[in-house]
Amino acid sequence: MRCFYPVISPSNLRFLSRCRLFNASSPKPQESAATHVLRRNSLSMNVAVNREAFRQAVANTLERRLFYIPSFKIYRGVAGLYDYGPPGCAVKANVLAFWRQHFVLEENMLEVDCPCVTPEVVLKASGHVDKFTDLMVKDEKTGTCYRADHLVKDFCNEKLQNDNTMTADKAAELRHVLAVLDDLSAEELGARIKEYGITAPETKSPLSDPYPFNLMFQTSIGPSGLIPGYMRPETAQGIFVNFKDLYYYNGSKLPFAAAQIGQAFRNEISPRQGLLRVREFTLAEIEHFVDPEDKSHPKYSEVVDLEFLMFPREEQTSGQSARTIQLGEAVSTGIVNNETLAYFIGRVYLFLTRLGIDKDRLRFRQHLANEMAHYAADCWDAEIECSYGWIECVGIADRSAYDLRAHSEKSGVDLVAHEKFSEPREVEKLVIATVKKELGLAFRGNQKMVVEALEAMDEKEALEMKATLESKGEAEFNVCTLGKNVTIKKNMVTISKEKKKEHQRVFTPSVIEPSFGIGRIIYCLFEHCFYTRPSKAGDEQLNVFAFPPLVAPIKCSVFPLIQDKKYDAVAKLISKSLTVAGISHKIDISGATIGKRYARTDELGIPFAITVDSTSSVTIRERDSKDQIRVNVKEVVSVVKDVTDGQSSWADAKGRFPAHSSVSADA
């Protein structure tokens, strides 16, 4: 339990982060530019050192107490693979149980469980086979592979933190590179690597030019090897391909949501940052199917008044910071595209904060226009700040109807919904008919992406193109997936509006998709709940995980005050009753002092400790305040159950039962 690192609490870390963001960002009065650069760089170095110390303290405690450890450790492990130990498994199970309660049960979702092995044709239709890539470079001498953007990011961060001679202009340039890193092409990344003289980290050898590497694990299905497949990179496709059956199961009614929890696999080029970037991980994903013409939500009023940090794209592009915005205001002013998307943003906020994520280190960042696919209506990421910076943990996207259309086209099965009319209606429909022969001659291998972009146009954009084609014979058209404008000629597409009578409306539903990276959420939770406090003697720092009872790996501990047969018997009786009540607990009848036993349970994040010091009554100690109450033996299990289940609070329990004071209990 003895710590040999600086004492850093989460609040200290927040303060240091704010110092870096604000105090170092602009010169003080009467301060020269050179002095400002030195002060800024010095402060950045201090923040980096303190963040690293805090991170190491958390990591050491997590591994020592077996929350998680590197997989195959006796064989020196494999990067990007981790095993959860007993307390880690319990935290993960509790997080997933609450996810099911908060989303699947409360929203009446349809839960499915689909295979991890996925045929190639499915992932070809979804675009993963062609587009699920990262840019990679190789050490030209050893062949070791690295992610190109990671090398550039590490270079920029190292220079910003440690180069005291760097000018303000150069610092601004490097910060700009970090801001647009995800948008750089292979050629642009390669140019930065050459300009900055970046070499292989281990050998300092030259690097190859960046090239795309598909992140999926490839396999074959069956002994013949004739059916190519992949380990799924996400769970969503299993839901999309089952839409028709799920729609029927739901009584052929919209809206409805399907959910899935399962393993996903990504063959990361250079996994790092512990649980934040791994090769096998748990995803919890929701696909909420909704009428594209009606994205209202019946429970929107329940979240409309929530206020939290939001980072709209306008603030990002103008260099401003995230700000507190009321969710209803975000919808009414058009910051968030629609009510259903906003509803899920609000529900995600409630889920994360109830788990124990610090609301001051949680923000919702809107994707920039160049981050979104051409078919997406709006996308937001729930980002959590930890010692590694702001980490994307949940993506909430309005994916329009792209996924169902893609699988309909590839499979030949209509994945559509129906709205029956009480009386026939005369409707005017937009028809976009692409001439694939002409588009193929003009765009060859890019034909499919151009066709998809044309067919995804909304009515306003399509009619504007129609007018331009009729007046000029050709029109400039931006294809997001190509990252450039193309010229569309009049003979390549026909755009018209047709009137006809319909007895029903047939349409492809839009999809609102919240996708949760469970491992990332859990790691951020570990950091947000970790702190140290001095021992009673003041000679060491004791580690504490302040998990809420909801996610704590063990709900309470039970131990006799001293080794005595009659106290041991009472402790075992309480343990048996806790088991019957379904309360996880740890019984400790060792001869260690009561203070040391408290410290051991605090380090595991156990919120309550039952101490047997008589045969008729016991004390219950709360972890963070260290306050104790005295409770009759017959009532102790019901008290613990009520508090850990959230039926009552610790404050309620303190109001019901007498306080107990001990001058020597804690270490």
XYZ file of C-alpha atoms in Angstrom:
667
model
C 0.000 0.000 0.000
C 3.011 2.302 0.367
C 3.226 4.815 -2.491
C 6.460 6.252 -3.866
C 4.982 8.878 -6.187
C 3.525 12.379 -5.803
C 0.072 12.478 -4.216
C -2.337 13.499 -6.980
C -6.087 13.466 -6.661
C -8.488 13.790 -9.606
C -9.261 17.369 -8.544
C -5.542 18.197 -8.617
C -5.331 16.719 -12.092
C -8.297 18.826 -13.221
C -6.667 21.948 -11.790
C -3.365 21.211 -13.535
C -5.190 20.616 -16.803
C -6.943 23.964 -16.492
C -3.646 25.656 -15.752
C -2.309 24.279 -18.997
C -5.381 25.238 -20.989
C -5.801 28.769 -19.704
C -2.793 30.125 -17.844
C -0.310 29.048 -20.491
C -2.395 30.061 -23.483
C -1.809 33.811 -23.443
C 1.023 36.062 -22.210
C 0.757 37.795 -18.859
C 0.899 41.603 -18.761
C 4.457 42.934 -19.282
C 5.634 39.451 -20.310
C 7.823 39.145 -23.395
C 7.030 36.556 -26.046
C 10.210 34.643 -25.208
C 9.375 34.581 -21.480
C 5.818 33.475 -22.266
C 7.109 30.579 -24.395
C 9.461 29.460 -21.586
C 6.688 29.677 -18.962
C 4.203 27.847 -21.175
C 6.634 25.041 -21.980
C 7.734 24.714 -18.347
C 4.116 24.446 -17.167
C 3.336 21.905 -19.888
C 6.285 19.787 -18.719
C 5.046 19.913 -15.101
C 1.530 18.929 -16.145
C 2.910 16.045 -18.226
C 5.028 14.807 -15.297
C 2.073 14.964 -12.882
C -0.265 13.254 -15.333
C 2.293 10.489 -15.857
C 2.739 10.067 -12.084
C -1.019 9.844 -11.535
C -1.421 7.394 -14.435
C 1.380 5.199 -13.119
C -0.126 5.184 -9.630
C -3.476 4.029 -11.038
C -1.890 1.433 -13.333
C 0.276 -0.024 -10.555
C -2.714 -0.380 -8.244
C -4.939 -1.908 -10.932
C -2.365 -4.526 -11.886
C -1.290 -5.329 -8.323
C -4.914 -5.821 -7.194
C -5.633 -7.821 -10.372
C -8.272 -5.542 -11.896
C -6.621 -6.313 -15.235
C -3.259 -7.636 -16.402
C -1.524 -8.248 -19.756
C -2.734 -11.451 -21.404
C -0.316 -14.384 -21.669
C 1.929 -12.655 -19.153
C 4.218 -15.657 -18.521
C 5.046 -15.604 -22.250
C 5.815 -11.864 -22.120
C 2.335 -10.983 -23.343
C 0.972 -9.664 -26.638
C 0.420 -5.935 -27.115
C -3.223 -4.892 -27.098
C -4.587 -7.948 -25.274
C -5.601 -7.875 -21.588
C -7.211 -10.207 -19.047
C -9.672 -8.899 -16.468
C -8.999 -10.316 -13.000
C -11.689 -10.947 -10.358
C -12.375 -7.307 -9.363
C -12.110 -6.148 -12.978
C -14.586 -8.806 -14.092
C -16.974 -7.706 -11.357
C -16.731 -4.008 -12.324
C -17.285 -4.884 -15.985
C -20.272 -7.117 -15.152
C -21.795 -4.343 -13.029
C -21.294 -1.745 -15.781
C -22.952 -4.029 -18.343
C -25.787 -4.894 -15.949
C -26.503 -1.209 -15.454
C -26.272 -0.623 -19.239
C -28.951 -3.273 -19.748
C -31.108 -1.743 -17.013
C -30.649 1.840 -18.221
C -31.122 1.186 -21.940
C -32.477 -2.263 -22.837
C -35.068 -2.551 -20.049
C -36.065 1.102 -19.642
C -36.369 1.641 -23.418
C -37.930 -1.792 -24.211
C -35.135 -2.626 -26.650
C -34.793 -5.924 -28.480
C -31.521 -7.568 -27.468
C -29.728 -9.898 -29.877
C -26.497 -11.906 -29.766
C -24.779 -12.457 -33.118
C -21.613 -14.365 -34.115
C -18.171 -12.769 -33.955
C -17.146 -14.441 -37.233
C -18.709 -12.530 -40.136
C -18.760 -13.512 -43.838
C -16.834 -11.166 -46.118
C -19.920 -10.311 -48.179
C -21.548 -8.641 -45.137
C -18.528 -6.443 -44.422
C -18.097 -5.743 -48.136
C -21.605 -4.298 -48.201
C -20.997 -2.224 -45.058
C -17.777 -0.764 -46.505
C -15.398 -2.256 -43.941
C -13.460 -4.398 -46.435
C -12.576 -1.377 -48.563
C -12.431 1.464 -46.048
C -11.694 0.175 -42.525
C -8.036 1.190 -42.584
C -5.348 3.149 -40.758
C -2.218 4.583 -42.356
C 0.903 2.584 -41.513
C 4.647 3.112 -41.956
C 7.460 0.556 -41.662
C 10.968 0.737 -40.291
C 12.928 0.260 -43.539
C 15.602 -1.833 -41.788
C 13.659 -4.043 -39.363
C 10.175 -4.029 -40.919
C 8.563 -2.993 -37.613
C 5.189 -1.309 -38.236
C 3.865 1.906 -36.715
C 0.730 3.982 -37.095
C 1.787 7.066 -39.037
C -0.539 9.474 -37.213
C 0.682 8.217 -33.805
C 4.299 9.016 -34.703
C 3.366 12.534 -35.799
C 1.198 13.012 -32.692
C 3.986 11.842 -30.371
C 6.483 14.140 -32.078
C 4.206 17.187 -31.755
C 3.358 16.488 -28.110
C 6.993 15.868 -27.165
C 8.092 19.140 -28.796
C 5.278 21.116 -27.183
C 6.071 19.724 -23.736
C 9.861 19.666 -23.745
C 11.286 22.141 -26.291
C 11.919 25.362 -24.352
C 13.414 27.082 -27.412
C 10.382 26.658 -29.655
C 8.798 29.851 -30.995
C 5.141 30.718 -30.516
C 4.530 30.362 -34.272
C 6.032 26.868 -34.334
C 3.993 25.861 -31.286
C 0.833 27.120 -32.995
C 1.719 25.100 -36.101
C 2.173 21.902 -34.110
C -1.103 22.427 -32.250
C -2.844 22.911 -35.602
C -1.332 19.648 -36.894
C -2.685 17.842 -33.801
C -6.134 19.348 -34.392
C -6.371 18.171 -38.031
C -4.362 14.950 -37.695
C -7.310 12.645 -38.352
C -8.036 14.413 -41.645
C -4.553 14.224 -43.164
C -4.129 12.084 -46.274
C -1.323 9.553 -46.740
C 0.617 12.107 -48.794
C 0.151 14.856 -46.185
C 1.194 12.565 -43.308
C 4.226 11.433 -45.274
C 5.204 15.044 -45.918
C 4.986 15.853 -42.167
C 7.105 12.814 -41.288
C 9.805 13.935 -43.740
C 9.591 17.617 -42.738
C 9.944 16.853 -39.018
C 12.644 14.230 -39.553
C 10.624 11.537 -37.753
C 12.348 8.147 -37.670
C 11.598 4.704 -36.227
C 11.391 5.062 -32.408
C 13.604 2.075 -31.548
C 16.250 2.086 -34.312
C 16.112 5.692 -35.585
C 16.019 4.204 -39.101
C 14.166 5.848 -41.998
C 10.463 5.098 -42.426
C 8.511 4.046 -45.498
C 5.815 6.224 -47.021
C 2.426 5.796 -45.262
C 0.054 3.253 -46.784
C -3.388 1.912 -45.744
C -3.656 -1.199 -43.555
C -7.010 -2.930 -43.052
C -7.671 -3.356 -39.332
C -9.855 -6.474 -39.536
C -8.640 -9.942 -38.566
C -9.166 -12.114 -41.648
C -10.109 -15.786 -41.469
C -11.857 -18.443 -43.544
C -15.084 -20.240 -42.670
C -15.136 -24.005 -43.050
C -12.360 -26.493 -43.869
C -12.279 -25.748 -47.599
C -11.238 -22.149 -47.021
C -13.586 -21.061 -49.810
C -15.750 -18.756 -47.655
C -13.679 -15.730 -46.614
C -14.612 -14.024 -43.386
C -13.448 -11.638 -40.701
C -13.673 -11.267 -36.958
C -16.265 -8.517 -36.648
C -14.875 -5.004 -36.047
C -18.221 -3.910 -34.528
C -21.469 -5.551 -33.440
C -23.811 -3.313 -35.445
C -23.869 -5.312 -38.690
C -25.512 -8.278 -36.971
C -28.433 -6.007 -36.074
C -28.740 -4.479 -39.554
C -28.877 -7.833 -41.363
C -31.607 -8.992 -38.933
C -33.726 -5.846 -39.369
C -36.504 -7.565 -41.345
C -37.097 -10.215 -38.663
C -36.796 -7.728 -35.808
C -39.283 -5.375 -37.499
C -41.763 -8.262 -37.828
C -41.135 -9.323 -34.195
C -41.956 -5.761 -33.119
C -45.347 -5.924 -34.809
C -44.095 -4.126 -37.939
C -44.058 -0.857 -36.011
C -41.558 1.984 -35.787
C -39.726 3.321 -33.909
C -37.932 0.476 -32.179
C -34.404 -0.213 -31.022
C -32.231 -3.307 -31.067
C -29.200 -3.725 -28.812
C -26.212 -6.018 -28.607
C -23.302 -6.515 -26.222
C -20.357 -8.475 -27.545
C -16.696 -8.753 -28.449
C -15.215 -6.871 -31.387
C -11.761 -7.178 -32.924
C -9.424 -4.680 -34.548
C -5.883 -5.560 -35.552
C -4.391 -2.320 -34.245
C -1.043 -1.415 -35.798
C 0.527 -0.220 -32.560
C -1.829 -0.701 -29.598
C -1.020 1.338 -26.494
C -2.591 3.235 -23.595
C -3.770 0.105 -21.790
C -7.501 -0.564 -22.131
C -7.976 2.492 -24.351
C -6.579 0.930 -27.541
C -6.712 -2.843 -27.701
C -7.162 -5.599 -30.282
C -10.133 -7.332 -28.656
C -12.722 -5.373 -26.718
C -16.334 -5.264 -25.598
C -18.842 -3.069 -27.398
C -22.414 -2.288 -26.379
C -24.322 -0.907 -29.346
C -27.850 0.316 -29.975
C -29.522 0.722 -33.365
C -32.672 2.825 -32.988
C -34.775 2.613 -36.164
C -36.962 5.630 -36.834
C -39.064 7.174 -39.592
C -36.747 9.645 -41.394
C -39.686 12.071 -41.670
C -40.426 12.009 -37.929
C -37.421 12.010 -35.592
C -39.342 13.234 -32.563
C -39.142 11.129 -29.392
C -41.998 10.517 -26.924
C -39.630 10.725 -23.910
C -37.646 13.739 -25.089
C -39.229 15.889 -22.335
C -37.426 13.761 -19.719
C -34.000 15.002 -20.863
C -34.787 18.429 -22.327
C -33.660 20.346 -19.213
C -30.312 18.573 -18.775
C -27.276 20.861 -18.905
C -23.740 19.660 -19.568
C -20.567 20.446 -21.493
C -21.080 20.435 -25.262
C -18.537 21.220 -27.948
C -20.382 22.169 -31.166
C -18.418 22.273 -34.402
C -18.639 26.084 -34.598
C -16.782 26.419 -31.292
C -14.144 23.941 -32.468
C -13.460 25.683 -35.760
C -13.286 29.115 -34.097
C -10.816 27.963 -31.430
C -13.255 28.249 -28.502
C -13.755 25.778 -25.652
C -16.623 23.479 -24.779
C -19.445 25.229 -22.912
C -22.426 24.248 -20.803
C -25.566 24.094 -22.954
C -29.104 23.037 -22.085
C -30.063 20.092 -24.293
C -33.399 21.627 -25.261
C -31.622 24.799 -26.371
C -29.199 22.719 -28.459
C -32.140 21.185 -30.357
C -34.167 24.388 -30.742
C -31.164 26.303 -32.127
C -30.203 23.511 -34.520
C -26.950 22.540 -32.807
C -28.304 18.986 -32.401
C -30.116 17.748 -35.502
C -33.227 16.141 -33.988
C -35.046 15.104 -30.811
C -34.214 11.394 -30.984
C -30.498 12.063 -31.326
C -30.717 14.552 -28.437
C -32.671 12.057 -26.317
C -29.904 9.500 -26.605
C -27.238 12.133 -25.901
C -29.098 12.925 -22.677
C -29.485 9.264 -21.757
C -25.775 8.652 -22.360
C -24.941 11.599 -20.073
C -27.114 10.140 -17.297
C -25.641 6.670 -17.764
C -22.025 7.838 -17.523
C -22.502 10.173 -14.565
C -24.469 7.551 -12.598
C -21.618 5.115 -13.165
C -19.247 7.545 -11.452
C -17.785 9.556 -14.336
C -17.012 13.123 -13.225
C -19.438 15.428 -15.045
C -16.789 18.175 -15.142
C -14.543 15.885 -17.191
C -17.242 14.736 -19.594
C -18.135 16.579 -22.787
C -20.098 15.890 -25.962
C -18.118 16.883 -29.052
C -19.855 17.288 -32.397
C -18.086 15.849 -35.433
C -16.698 18.409 -37.837
C -18.179 18.392 -41.336
C -15.094 16.697 -42.792
C -15.254 13.942 -40.130
C -18.741 12.794 -41.082
C -19.660 10.442 -43.897
C -21.764 11.982 -46.651
C -24.857 10.069 -45.497
C -24.680 11.069 -41.791
C -27.123 13.718 -40.539
C -25.270 14.512 -37.281
C -22.692 12.809 -35.044
C -21.518 13.420 -31.464
C -18.892 11.747 -29.297
C -19.076 11.479 -25.518
C -15.467 12.242 -24.583
C -14.077 11.660 -21.102
C -10.953 13.400 -19.864
C -8.303 11.221 -18.244
C -4.522 11.371 -17.905
C -4.229 10.596 -21.643
C -6.380 13.611 -22.564
C -9.924 13.599 -23.961
C -10.902 10.048 -24.952
C -13.833 9.148 -27.192
C -15.856 6.567 -25.231
C -19.332 6.705 -26.804
C -20.316 7.650 -30.332
C -23.896 8.838 -30.936
C -24.643 9.146 -34.652
C -27.630 9.726 -36.903
C -26.494 7.426 -39.728
C -29.530 8.169 -41.890
C -30.630 5.113 -43.934
C -27.195 4.200 -45.303
C -26.663 0.833 -43.583
C -30.015 -0.725 -44.416
C -29.807 0.523 -48.010
C -26.306 -0.894 -48.424
C -27.369 -4.356 -47.207
C -30.585 -4.218 -49.267
C -28.605 -3.522 -52.422
C -25.998 -6.206 -51.785
C -28.366 -8.957 -50.567
C -31.338 -8.229 -52.815
C -33.629 -8.289 -49.744
C -35.721 -5.178 -49.087
C -34.980 -3.876 -45.584
C -37.863 -1.420 -45.426
C -40.765 -0.311 -43.232
C -44.379 0.397 -44.182
C -46.861 3.077 -43.193
C -50.406 2.152 -44.280
C -52.764 5.010 -45.169
C -56.422 5.011 -44.161
C -57.187 6.534 -47.590
C -55.089 6.524 -50.770
C -52.860 9.582 -51.090
C -51.508 11.378 -54.102
C -47.846 11.970 -53.399
C -45.040 13.673 -55.237
C -41.818 11.687 -55.074
C -38.262 12.655 -55.854
C -36.666 10.228 -58.276
C -32.879 10.172 -58.742
C -31.995 7.785 -61.573
C -28.273 7.344 -62.129
C -26.966 6.183 -65.504
C -24.396 3.685 -64.317
C -22.871 3.138 -67.764
C -21.945 6.813 -68.179
C -20.790 7.108 -64.565
C -18.667 3.981 -64.964
C -16.953 5.376 -68.054
C -16.256 8.661 -66.290
C -15.256 7.480 -62.818
C -14.251 3.818 -63.263
C -13.238 2.423 -59.831
C -14.884 5.358 -58.023
C -18.269 4.797 -59.685
C -19.910 3.214 -56.642
C -18.985 6.079 -54.303
C -20.285 8.664 -56.801
C -23.557 6.740 -57.248
C -24.029 6.435 -53.464
C -23.438 10.156 -53.007
C -25.896 11.071 -55.781
C -28.622 8.775 -54.443
C -28.128 10.146 -50.915
C -28.906 13.752 -51.953
C -31.774 15.421 -50.147
C -34.539 17.086 -52.126
C -33.113 20.610 -51.977
C -29.662 19.559 -53.164
C -31.101 17.335 -55.904
C -33.349 20.048 -57.312
C -30.482 22.545 -57.284
C -28.373 20.068 -59.283
C -31.280 19.512 -61.702
C -31.508 23.270 -62.356
C -27.750 23.567 -62.886
C -27.667 20.591 -65.284
C -30.531 22.026 -67.319
C -28.904 25.470 -67.584
C -25.219 24.530 -67.920
C -25.153 20.875 -68.895
C -22.873 19.931 -66.002
C -22.536 20.556 -62.260
C -19.812 20.369 -59.637
C -20.638 17.804 -56.948
C -18.780 17.023 -53.730
C -18.263 13.308 -52.978
C -17.237 13.121 -49.316
C -15.907 9.585 -49.554
C -13.533 10.692 -52.317
C -12.648 13.905 -50.519
C -13.057 16.019 -53.662
C -15.472 17.584 -56.147
C -16.379 15.764 -59.362
C -18.124 16.979 -62.485
C -21.552 15.470 -63.117
C -22.863 15.789 -66.678
C -26.465 15.859 -67.817
C -26.285 12.370 -69.343
C -25.156 10.792 -66.029
C -28.245 11.336 -63.901
C -31.946 12.111 -64.264
C -33.693 14.008 -61.480
C -37.470 14.365 -61.491
C -40.571 14.534 -59.318
C -43.432 12.191 -60.074
C -47.029 12.168 -58.821
C -48.833 8.940 -58.040
C -51.456 7.473 -55.721
C -50.248 5.326 -52.875
C -52.063 3.097 -50.378
C -49.026 2.849 -48.196
C -45.680 4.486 -47.820
C -42.650 2.244 -48.156
C -39.408 3.677 -46.831
C -36.005 2.759 -45.478
C -35.763 3.735 -41.794
C -33.072 6.014 -40.486
C -30.797 4.752 -37.720
C -29.686 6.543 -34.562
C -26.680 4.629 -33.222
C -25.164 5.010 -29.743
C -22.010 2.846 -29.590
C -20.238 2.294 -26.253
C -16.593 1.281 -25.841
C -16.962 -0.534 -22.509
C -13.228 -0.930 -21.831
C -12.594 2.768 -22.387
C -15.443 3.743 -20.078
C -14.136 1.379 -17.395
C -10.571 2.720 -17.613
C -11.778 6.334 -17.316
C -13.953 5.254 -14.382
C -10.866 3.771 -12.703
C -9.039 7.091 -13.032
C -11.996 9.236 -11.963
C -12.562 7.116 -8.841
C -8.919 6.827 -7.763
C -7.361 8.979 -5.048
C -4.860 8.681 -2.198
C -5.091 9.767 1.419
C -2.554 9.726 4.259
C -2.507 6.948 6.802
C -3.322 7.771 10.407
C 0.384 7.812 11.238
C 1.084 9.982 8.214
C 3.972 7.791 7.076
C 2.365 6.431 3.898
C -0.286 7.211 1.291
C -3.218 4.804 1.034
C -4.936 4.115 -2.288
C -8.717 4.356 -2.577
C -11.120 3.627 -5.436
C -14.277 5.634 -4.733
C -16.591 3.448 -6.834
C -20.307 4.112 -6.408
C -22.026 1.022 -4.917
C -23.651 0.506 -8.337
C -20.360 -0.560 -9.960
C -18.171 -1.509 -6.983
C -16.689 -4.993 -7.568
C -17.607 -6.088 -4.040
C -20.397 -4.352 -2.123
C -19.153 -4.894 1.406
C -16.555 -6.628 3.535
C -17.158 -8.533 6.773
C -14.599 -9.115 9.513
C -14.427 -9.683 13.238
C -12.710 -6.932 15.206
C -10.449 -9.515 16.841
C -9.866 -13.233 16.409
C -12.545 -14.738 18.600
C -14.708 -17.801 17.909
C -17.965 -16.120 18.863
C -17.211 -13.117 16.583
C -16.142 -15.472 13.773
C -19.489 -17.283 14.064
C -21.435 -14.006 13.773
C -19.302 -12.952 10.771
C -20.007 -16.258 9.006
C -23.740 -15.952 9.741
C -23.812 -12.434 8.242
C -21.811 -13.692 5.239
C -24.376 -16.435 4.614
C -27.253 -13.939 4.813
C -25.484 -11.580 2.398
C -25.090 -14.437 -0.075
C -28.797 -15.284 0.140
C -29.617 -11.600 -0.465
C -27.376 -11.587 -3.568
C -24.869 -9.101 -2.149
C -21.257 -9.663 -3.178
C -18.944 -9.479 -0.194
C -15.519 -10.418 1.128
C -15.020 -12.004 4.551
C -11.673 -11.491 6.262
C -10.937 -13.351 9.490
C -7.174 -12.870 9.288
C -5.199 -11.607 12.237
C -4.300 -8.271 10.577
C -5.226 -5.081 12.399
C -8.647 -3.647 11.639
C -6.993 -0.573 10.103
C -5.017 -2.662 7.629
C -8.110 -4.624 6.692
C -10.013 -1.380 6.076
C -7.149 -0.147 3.883
C -7.149 -3.369 1.844
C -10.872 -3.100 1.146
C -10.642 0.633 0.343
C -8.037 -0.168 -2.305
C -10.496 -2.564 -3.944
C -13.196 0.125 -3.890
C -15.489 -1.760 -1.474
C -17.946 0.902 -0.251
C -18.993 -0.637 3.099
C -17.275 -2.644 5.825
C -19.182 -4.594 8.479
C -17.132 -5.035 11.655
C -18.248 -7.619 14.191
C -17.359 -6.368 17.678
C -20.220 -7.987 19.627
C -22.705 -10.801 19.178
C -25.811 -8.560 19.092
C -24.803 -5.532 17.026
C -22.145 -4.590 14.461
C -20.741 -1.426 12.898
C -21.011 -0.421 9.231
C -18.230 1.854 7.963
C -18.550 3.937 4.787
C -15.367 3.990 2.701
C -14.895 7.643 1.734
C -16.120 9.484 4.848
C -14.955 6.668 7.176
C -18.129 7.357 9.213
C -19.610 4.411 11.105
C -23.060 3.496 12.388
C -24.112 0.772 14.811
C -26.769 -1.678 13.571
C -28.452 -4.728 15.071
C -27.117 -7.985 13.585
C -30.604 -8.903 12.347
C -30.913 -5.642 10.388
C -27.423 -5.280 8.931
C -28.058 -7.186 5.678
C -31.213 -5.224 4.829
C -29.414 -1.923 5.520
C -26.517 -2.834 3.219
C -28.874 -4.130 0.518
C -31.001 -0.974 0.534
C -27.961 1.299 0.229
C -26.109 -0.758 -2.399
C -29.279 -1.221 -4.485
C -29.938 2.522 -4.401
C -33.206 2.184 -2.491
C -31.793 4.492 0.189
C -28.620 6.515 0.733
C -25.837 6.398 3.288
C -27.227 9.679 4.652
C -30.582 7.928 5.204
C -28.840 5.116 7.085
C -26.946 7.619 9.260
C -30.263 9.257 10.118
C -31.815 5.948 11.199
C -29.018 4.444 13.277
C -26.708 5.758 15.995
C -23.207 6.861 15.054
C -20.247 4.841 16.229
C -16.881 6.441 16.865
C -13.567 4.606 17.048
C -10.315 6.369 17.805
C -8.101 3.590 16.507
C -9.941 1.834 13.714
C -8.376 3.239 10.546
C -4.797 2.727 9.451
